[in-house]
Every structure is written in structure tokens, then in C-alpha cells.
Coordinates of N, CA and C in Angstrom, one line a residue:
X1 N 107.5 -17.0 216.1 CA 107.1 -18.0 215.0 C 107.8 -17.6 213.7
X2 N 108.6 -18.4 213.2 CA 109.4 -18.1 212.0 C 108.5 -18.5 210.8
X3 N 108.3 -17.6 209.8 CA 107.6 -17.9 208.6 C 108.4 -18.9 207.8
X4 N 107.7 -19.9 207.3 CA 108.3 -21.0 206.5 C 108.1 -20.6 205.0
X5 N 109.1 -20.6 204.3 CA 109.1 -20.2 202.8 C 109.6 -21.3 202.0
X6 N 108.9 -21.6 200.9 CA 109.4 -22.4 199.8 C 109.8 -21.4 198.7
X7 N 111.0 -21.6 198.2 CA 111.6 -20.7 197.2 C 111.8 -21.5 195.9
X8 N 111.0 -21.2 194.8 CA 111.1 -21.9 193.6 C 111.9 -21.1 192.5
X9 N 112.6 -21.8 191.7 CA 113.4 -21.1 190.6 C 113.8 -22.2 189.6
X10 N 114.1 -21.9 188.4 CA 114.6 -22.9 187.5 C 115.9 -23.5 188.0
X11 N 116.1 -24.8 187.8 CA 117.3 -25.5 188.2 C 118.6 -24.8 187.7
X12 N 118.5 -24.3 186.5 CA 119.7 -23.6 185.9 C 120.0 -22.3 186.8
X13 N 119.1 -21.8 187.6 CA 119.3 -20.6 188.4 C 119.4 -21.0 189.9
X14 N 119.8 -22.2 190.2 CA 119.9 -22.7 191.6 C 120.9 -21.8 192.4
X15 N 121.9 -21.3 191.8 CA 122.9 -20.5 192.6 C 122.2 -19.2 193.0
X16 N 121.3 -18.6 192.2 CA 120.5 -17.4 192.6 C 119.6 -17.8 193.7
X17 N 119.0 -18.9 193.6 CA 118.0 -19.4 194.6 C 118.8 -19.6 195.9
X18 N 119.9 -20.2 195.9 CA 120.7 -20.4 197.1 C 121.1 -19.1 197.8
X19 N 121.5 -18.1 197.0 CA 121.9 -16.8 197.5 C 120.7 -16.1 198.1
X20 N 119.5 -16.2 197.5 CA 118.4 -15.5 198.0 C 117.9 -16.3 199.3
X21 N 117.9 -17.6 199.2 CA 117.6 -18.4 200.4 C 118.4 -18.1 201.6
X22 N 119.7 -17.8 201.4 CA 120.6 -17.4 202.5 C 120.2 -16.1 203.0
X23 N 119.8 -15.2 202.2 CA 119.3 -13.8 202.6 C 118.0 -14.0 203.4
X24 N 117.1 -14.8 202.9 CA 115.9 -15.0 203.7 C 116.1 -15.6 205.1
X25 N 117.1 -16.6 205.2 CA 117.4 -17.1 206.5 C 118.1 -16.1 207.4
X26 N 118.9 -15.3 206.8 CA 119.6 -14.2 207.6 C 118.6 -13.2 208.1
X27 N 117.4 -13.1 207.4 CA 116.4 -12.2 207.9 C 115.4 -12.8 208.8
X28 N 115.7 -14.1 209.2 CA 114.9 -14.8 210.2 C 113.8 -15.7 209.7
X29 N 113.8 -16.0 208.4 CA 112.8 -16.9 207.8 C 113.4 -18.3 207.7
X30 N 112.5 -19.3 207.6 CA 112.9 -20.7 207.5 C 112.6 -21.1 206.1
X31 N 113.5 -21.9 205.5 CA 113.3 -22.4 204.1 C 112.9 -23.9 204.3
X32 N 111.8 -24.2 203.6 CA 111.2 -25.6 203.8 C 111.9 -26.7 203.1
X33 N 112.6 -26.3 202.0 CA 113.3 -27.4 201.2 C 114.4 -26.6 200.4
X34 N 115.7 -27.0 200.7 CA 116.8 -26.4 200.0 C 117.2 -27.3 198.8
X35 N 116.3 -27.3 197.8 CA 116.5 -28.2 196.7 C 117.8 -27.9 195.9
X36 N 118.3 -26.7 196.0 CA 119.5 -26.3 195.3 C 120.7 -27.0 195.8
X37 N 120.7 -27.6 197.0 CA 121.8 -28.3 197.5 C 121.9 -29.8 197.1
X38 N 120.9 -30.2 196.3 CA 120.9 -31.6 195.8 C 121.9 -31.8 194.7
X39 N 122.5 -32.9 194.7 CA 123.4 -33.2 193.6 C 122.6 -33.5 192.3
X40 N 123.1 -33.0 191.1 CA 122.3 -33.3 189.9 C 122.3 -34.8 189.7
X41 N 121.2 -35.3 189.1 CA 121.1 -36.8 188.8 C 120.1 -37.0 187.7
X42 N 120.3 -38.1 187.0 CA 119.3 -38.5 186.0 C 118.7 -39.8 186.4
X43 N 119.0 -40.2 187.6 CA 118.4 -41.5 188.0 C 117.0 -41.3 188.5
X44 N 116.1 -42.2 188.1 CA 114.7 -42.2 188.4 C 114.5 -42.1 189.9
X45 N 115.1 -42.9 190.7 CA 114.9 -43.0 192.2 C 115.3 -41.6 192.8
X46 N 116.4 -41.1 192.4 CA 116.9 -39.8 192.9 C 115.9 -38.7 192.6
X47 N 115.5 -38.7 191.3 CA 114.5 -37.6 190.9 C 113.2 -37.7 191.6
X48 N 112.7 -39.0 191.8 CA 111.4 -39.2 192.5 C 111.6 -38.7 194.0
X49 N 112.7 -39.1 194.6 CA 112.9 -38.7 196.0 C 112.9 -37.1 196.1
X50 N 113.6 -36.5 195.2 CA 113.7 -35.0 195.3 C 112.4 -34.4 195.0
X51 N 111.6 -34.9 194.0 CA 110.3 -34.4 193.7 C 109.4 -34.5 195.0
X52 N 109.5 -35.6 195.7 CA 108.7 -35.8 196.9 C 109.0 -34.8 198.0
X53 N 110.3 -34.5 198.1 CA 110.8 -33.5 199.1 C 110.3 -32.1 198.7
X54 N 110.3 -31.8 197.4 CA 109.8 -30.5 196.9 C 108.3 -30.4 197.2
X55 N 107.5 -31.4 196.9 CA 106.1 -31.4 197.2 C 105.8 -31.1 198.6
X56 N 106.5 -31.8 199.5 CA 106.4 -31.6 201.0 C 106.8 -30.2 201.3
X57 N 107.9 -29.7 200.7 CA 108.4 -28.3 201.0 C 107.3 -27.3 200.6
X58 N 106.6 -27.4 199.5 CA 105.6 -26.5 199.1 C 104.4 -26.6 200.1
X59 N 104.0 -27.9 200.4 CA 102.9 -28.1 201.4 C 103.2 -27.5 202.7
X60 N 104.4 -27.5 203.2 CA 104.7 -27.0 204.6 C 104.9 -25.5 204.6
X61 N 105.0 -24.9 203.4 CA 105.3 -23.4 203.4 C 104.1 -22.6 203.8
X62 N 104.5 -21.5 204.5 CA 103.5 -20.4 204.8 C 103.4 -19.4 203.7
X63 N 104.5 -19.3 202.9 CA 104.7 -18.4 201.8 C 105.5 -19.0 200.7
X64 N 105.1 -18.8 199.5 CA 105.7 -19.4 198.3 C 106.3 -18.2 197.5
X65 N 107.6 -18.2 197.3 CA 108.3 -17.2 196.5 C 108.8 -17.9 195.2
X66 N 108.5 -17.3 194.1 CA 109.1 -17.9 192.8 C 110.0 -16.9 192.1
X67 N 111.2 -17.3 191.8 CA 112.1 -16.5 191.1 C 111.9 -16.7 189.6
X68 N 111.3 -15.7 188.9 CA 111.0 -15.9 187.5 C 112.2 -15.4 186.7
X69 N 113.2 -16.3 186.6 CA 114.5 -16.0 186.0 C 114.6 -16.7 184.7
X70 N 113.6 -17.6 184.3 CA 113.7 -18.4 183.1 C 112.6 -19.4 183.1
X71 N 112.4 -20.0 182.0 CA 111.4 -21.1 181.9 C 111.8 -22.3 182.7
X72 N 110.8 -22.9 183.3 CA 111.0 -24.1 184.1 C 109.7 -24.9 184.3
X73 N 109.6 -26.1 183.9 CA 108.4 -26.9 184.1 C 108.3 -27.2 185.6
X74 N 109.4 -27.5 186.3 CA 109.3 -27.8 187.7 C 108.8 -26.6 188.5
X75 N 109.3 -25.4 188.2 CA 108.9 -24.2 188.9 C 107.4 -24.0 188.6
X76 N 106.9 -24.2 187.4 CA 105.5 -24.0 187.1 C 104.6 -25.0 187.8
X77 N 105.1 -26.3 188.0 CA 104.3 -27.2 188.7 C 104.2 -26.8 190.2
X78 N 105.3 -26.4 190.8 CA 105.4 -26.0 192.2 C 104.5 -24.8 192.4
X79 N 104.5 -23.9 191.5 CA 103.6 -22.7 191.6 C 102.2 -23.1 191.5
X80 N 101.8 -24.1 190.6 CA 100.5 -24.6 190.6 C 100.0 -25.2 191.9
X81 N 100.9 -26.0 192.5 CA 100.6 -26.6 193.8 C 100.3 -25.5 194.8
X82 N 101.2 -24.4 194.8 CA 101.0 -23.4 195.8 C 99.7 -22.6 195.6
X83 N 99.3 -22.4 194.3 CA 98.0 -21.8 194.0 C 96.9 -22.7 194.4
X84 N 96.9 -24.0 194.1 CA 95.9 -24.9 194.5 C 95.7 -25.0 196.0
X85 N 96.8 -24.9 196.7 CA 96.7 -25.0 198.2 C 96.5 -23.6 198.8
X86 N 96.3 -22.6 198.0 CA 95.9 -21.2 198.4 C 97.0 -20.6 199.4
X87 N 98.3 -20.8 198.9 CA 99.4 -20.2 199.6 C 99.6 -18.8 199.1
X88 N 100.0 -17.8 200.0 CA 100.4 -16.5 199.5 C 101.6 -16.7 198.6
X89 N 101.6 -16.0 197.5 CA 102.7 -16.2 196.5 C 103.2 -14.8 196.1
X90 N 104.6 -14.8 196.0 CA 105.3 -13.6 195.5 C 106.1 -14.1 194.3
X91 N 106.0 -13.4 193.2 CA 106.8 -13.6 192.0 C 107.8 -12.6 191.9
X92 N 109.1 -13.0 191.9 CA 110.2 -12.0 191.7 C 110.6 -12.1 190.2
X93 N 110.3 -11.0 189.5 CA 110.5 -10.9 188.1 C 111.2 -9.6 187.8
X94 N 112.5 -9.6 187.5 CA 113.3 -8.4 187.3 C 112.8 -7.6 186.1
X95 N 112.0 -8.2 185.2 CA 111.5 -7.6 184.0 C 110.2 -6.8 184.2
X96 N 109.5 -7.0 185.2 CA 108.3 -6.2 185.4 C 107.2 -6.9 186.1
X97 N 106.1 -6.2 186.1 CA 104.9 -6.6 187.0 C 103.7 -6.9 186.2
X98 N 103.4 -8.1 185.7 CA 104.4 -9.1 185.2 C 104.7 -8.7 183.8
X99 N 105.9 -9.0 183.4 CA 106.4 -8.7 182.0 C 105.8 -9.8 181.1
X100 N 105.2 -9.3 180.0 CA 104.6 -10.2 179.0 C 105.7 -11.0 178.4
X101 N 105.5 -12.3 178.3 CA 106.5 -13.2 177.7 C 107.6 -13.6 178.6
X102 N 107.6 -13.2 179.9 CA 108.7 -13.5 180.8 C 108.2 -14.5 181.9
X103 N 107.0 -15.0 181.8 CA 106.5 -15.9 182.8 C 105.4 -16.8 182.1
X104 N 104.4 -17.1 182.9 CA 103.2 -17.7 182.3 C 102.0 -17.0 182.6
X105 N 100.9 -17.3 182.0 CA 99.6 -16.6 182.1 C 99.2 -16.5 183.6
X106 N 99.5 -17.5 184.4 CA 99.0 -17.5 185.8 C 99.7 -16.5 186.7
X107 N 100.9 -16.0 186.2 CA 101.6 -15.0 187.0 C 100.8 -13.7 187.0
X108 N 99.9 -13.5 186.1 CA 99.1 -12.3 186.1 C 98.1 -12.3 187.2
X109 N 97.9 -13.4 187.9 CA 97.0 -13.5 189.0 C 97.7 -13.3 190.4
X110 N 99.1 -13.2 190.3 CA 99.9 -13.2 191.5 C 100.6 -11.8 191.8
X111 N 101.0 -11.6 193.0 CA 101.7 -10.4 193.3 C 103.2 -10.5 192.8
X112 N 103.6 -9.5 192.0 CA 104.9 -9.6 191.3 C 105.7 -8.4 191.8
X113 N 106.9 -8.6 192.1 CA 107.9 -7.6 192.4 C 109.1 -7.7 191.5
X114 N 109.9 -6.7 191.5 CA 111.1 -6.6 190.5 C 112.4 -7.1 191.2
X115 N 112.5 -7.1 192.5 CA 113.8 -7.4 193.1 C 113.7 -8.3 194.3
X116 N 114.8 -8.8 194.7 CA 114.9 -9.6 196.0 C 114.5 -8.7 197.2
X117 N 115.0 -7.5 197.1 CA 114.7 -6.6 198.3 C 113.2 -6.4 198.4
X118 N 112.5 -6.2 197.3 CA 111.0 -6.0 197.4 C 110.4 -7.3 198.0
X119 N 110.9 -8.5 197.5 CA 110.4 -9.7 198.0 C 110.6 -9.9 199.5
X120 N 111.8 -9.5 200.0 CA 112.1 -9.6 201.4 C 111.1 -8.7 202.2
X121 N 110.9 -7.5 201.7 CA 109.9 -6.6 202.3 C 108.5 -7.2 202.4
X122 N 108.1 -7.8 201.3 CA 106.8 -8.4 201.2 C 106.7 -9.6 202.2
X123 N 107.8 -10.4 202.3 CA 107.8 -11.5 203.2 C 107.7 -11.0 204.6
X124 N 108.3 -9.9 204.9 CA 108.2 -9.3 206.3 C 106.8 -8.9 206.6
X125 N 106.1 -8.4 205.6 CA 104.7 -8.0 205.8 C 103.8 -9.3 206.0
X126 N 104.1 -10.3 205.2 CA 103.3 -11.6 205.5 C 103.6 -12.1 206.9
X127 N 104.9 -12.1 207.3 CA 105.3 -12.5 208.6 C 104.5 -11.7 209.7
X128 N 104.4 -10.4 209.5 CA 103.7 -9.5 210.5 C 102.2 -9.9 210.5
X129 N 101.7 -10.3 209.4 CA 100.3 -10.7 209.4 C 100.1 -12.0 210.1
X130 N 101.0 -12.9 209.9 CA 100.9 -14.2 210.6 C 101.0 -14.0 212.1
X131 N 101.9 -13.2 212.5 CA 102.1 -12.9 213.9 C 100.9 -12.3 214.5
X132 N 100.2 -11.5 213.8 CA 99.0 -10.8 214.2 C 97.8 -11.8 214.5
X133 N 97.8 -12.9 213.7 CA 96.7 -13.8 213.9 C 97.2 -15.1 214.6
X134 N 98.4 -15.2 215.0 CA 98.9 -16.4 215.6 C 98.1 -16.8 216.9
X135 N 97.8 -18.0 217.1 CA 97.1 -18.4 218.3 C 97.8 -18.1 219.6
X136 N 97.1 -17.7 220.6 CA 97.7 -17.5 221.9 C 97.9 -18.8 222.6
X137 N 98.8 -18.7 223.6 CA 99.0 -19.9 224.4 C 98.2 -20.1 225.6
X138 N 97.4 -19.0 225.9 CA 96.6 -19.0 227.1 C 95.2 -19.7 226.9
X139 N 94.4 -19.8 227.9 CA 93.1 -20.5 227.8 C 92.2 -19.7 226.9
X140 N 91.2 -20.3 226.3 CA 90.2 -19.6 225.6 C 89.3 -18.8 226.5
X141 N 88.8 -17.7 226.1 CA 87.9 -16.9 227.0 C 86.6 -17.7 227.3
X142 N 86.2 -17.6 228.5 CA 84.9 -18.3 228.9 C 83.7 -17.4 228.7
X143 N 82.6 -18.1 228.4 CA 81.3 -17.4 228.2 C 80.8 -16.9 229.5
X144 N 79.7 -16.2 229.5 CA 79.1 -15.7 230.8 C 78.1 -16.7 231.4
X145 N 78.1 -18.0 231.0 CA 77.3 -19.0 231.6 C 76.0 -19.3 231.0
X146 N 75.6 -18.4 230.1 CA 74.3 -18.6 229.5 C 74.4 -19.0 228.0
X147 N 75.5 -19.6 227.6 CA 75.7 -20.1 226.3 C 76.3 -19.1 225.3
X148 N 76.7 -17.9 225.8 CA 77.2 -16.9 224.9 C 78.7 -16.8 225.2

């Protein structure tokens, strides 16, 4: 079972997101929405369609990783959705754990790492946890006949 990850970052840092997304895929993880591959647009219909894809990407994710590389309202909304849906969240913030003034107040509630490498390591630990609780494909155990 491949862990599904949504990777959030400011639009201005989409090249960083693309590069880290490629590293996650090379490590065996699945990306739920590659928003960084979208063509820039100011058209309402294009933006609404992309926002819908992003919402679905967050909803489908087993793990949410946010690259705290700058201010971004979209990234903040996506993080809020992940928190509301009780997704495990990793904040990648090169400035610290969490650095005052480099994120928002809610990042103080989340697990923060300084590097992509640390985030990859944490994602592997989340993957291991999911594999440990993954449902089996065999039949459920049967009781002893007296309702137990």
C-alpha cells in the first residue's frame, strides 16, 4: 500500500514543490494532486477547477506535508482542511521548529522539521505505521460459538 501525500507550498515556490514531489515519488509515495503542473491562470473557471482538485487532493491524502517557504493563503487554507480532517501533518520549515514569524500560529500545533530529508524520514515512519494497521485480506477471526 503506497502512502498518499498532499504536498502544499506557496505557488511562488512550485518548483521546490515539484522537486520534493519527485523525491517523494522516487521513495515510493503517491502524490494526490500535482498542482504545480497547472498552467497559471486568472480565469475564474480555471481557478475554481484547480481549487476543487486541490480540495480533493487534501481529502484523499493519508499524510499532508506543507513546505513553509513563504506566506500563502492557499497553503494556509489547505493546512486548515488537513487539520480539520485530522490528517497527520508535517511542516518543513528550514528556519526552525517552528520559527517565530515564519509561519502561522497553527504551525505550533504541528510536527515541524527543518529539511526535505527529515520530512522523507517522517513520511517513511507514517508509512510504516499505516502498514502495521492495514487491514488483512483474509477472513475475520470467528468466535467460539457463545457470542465471544
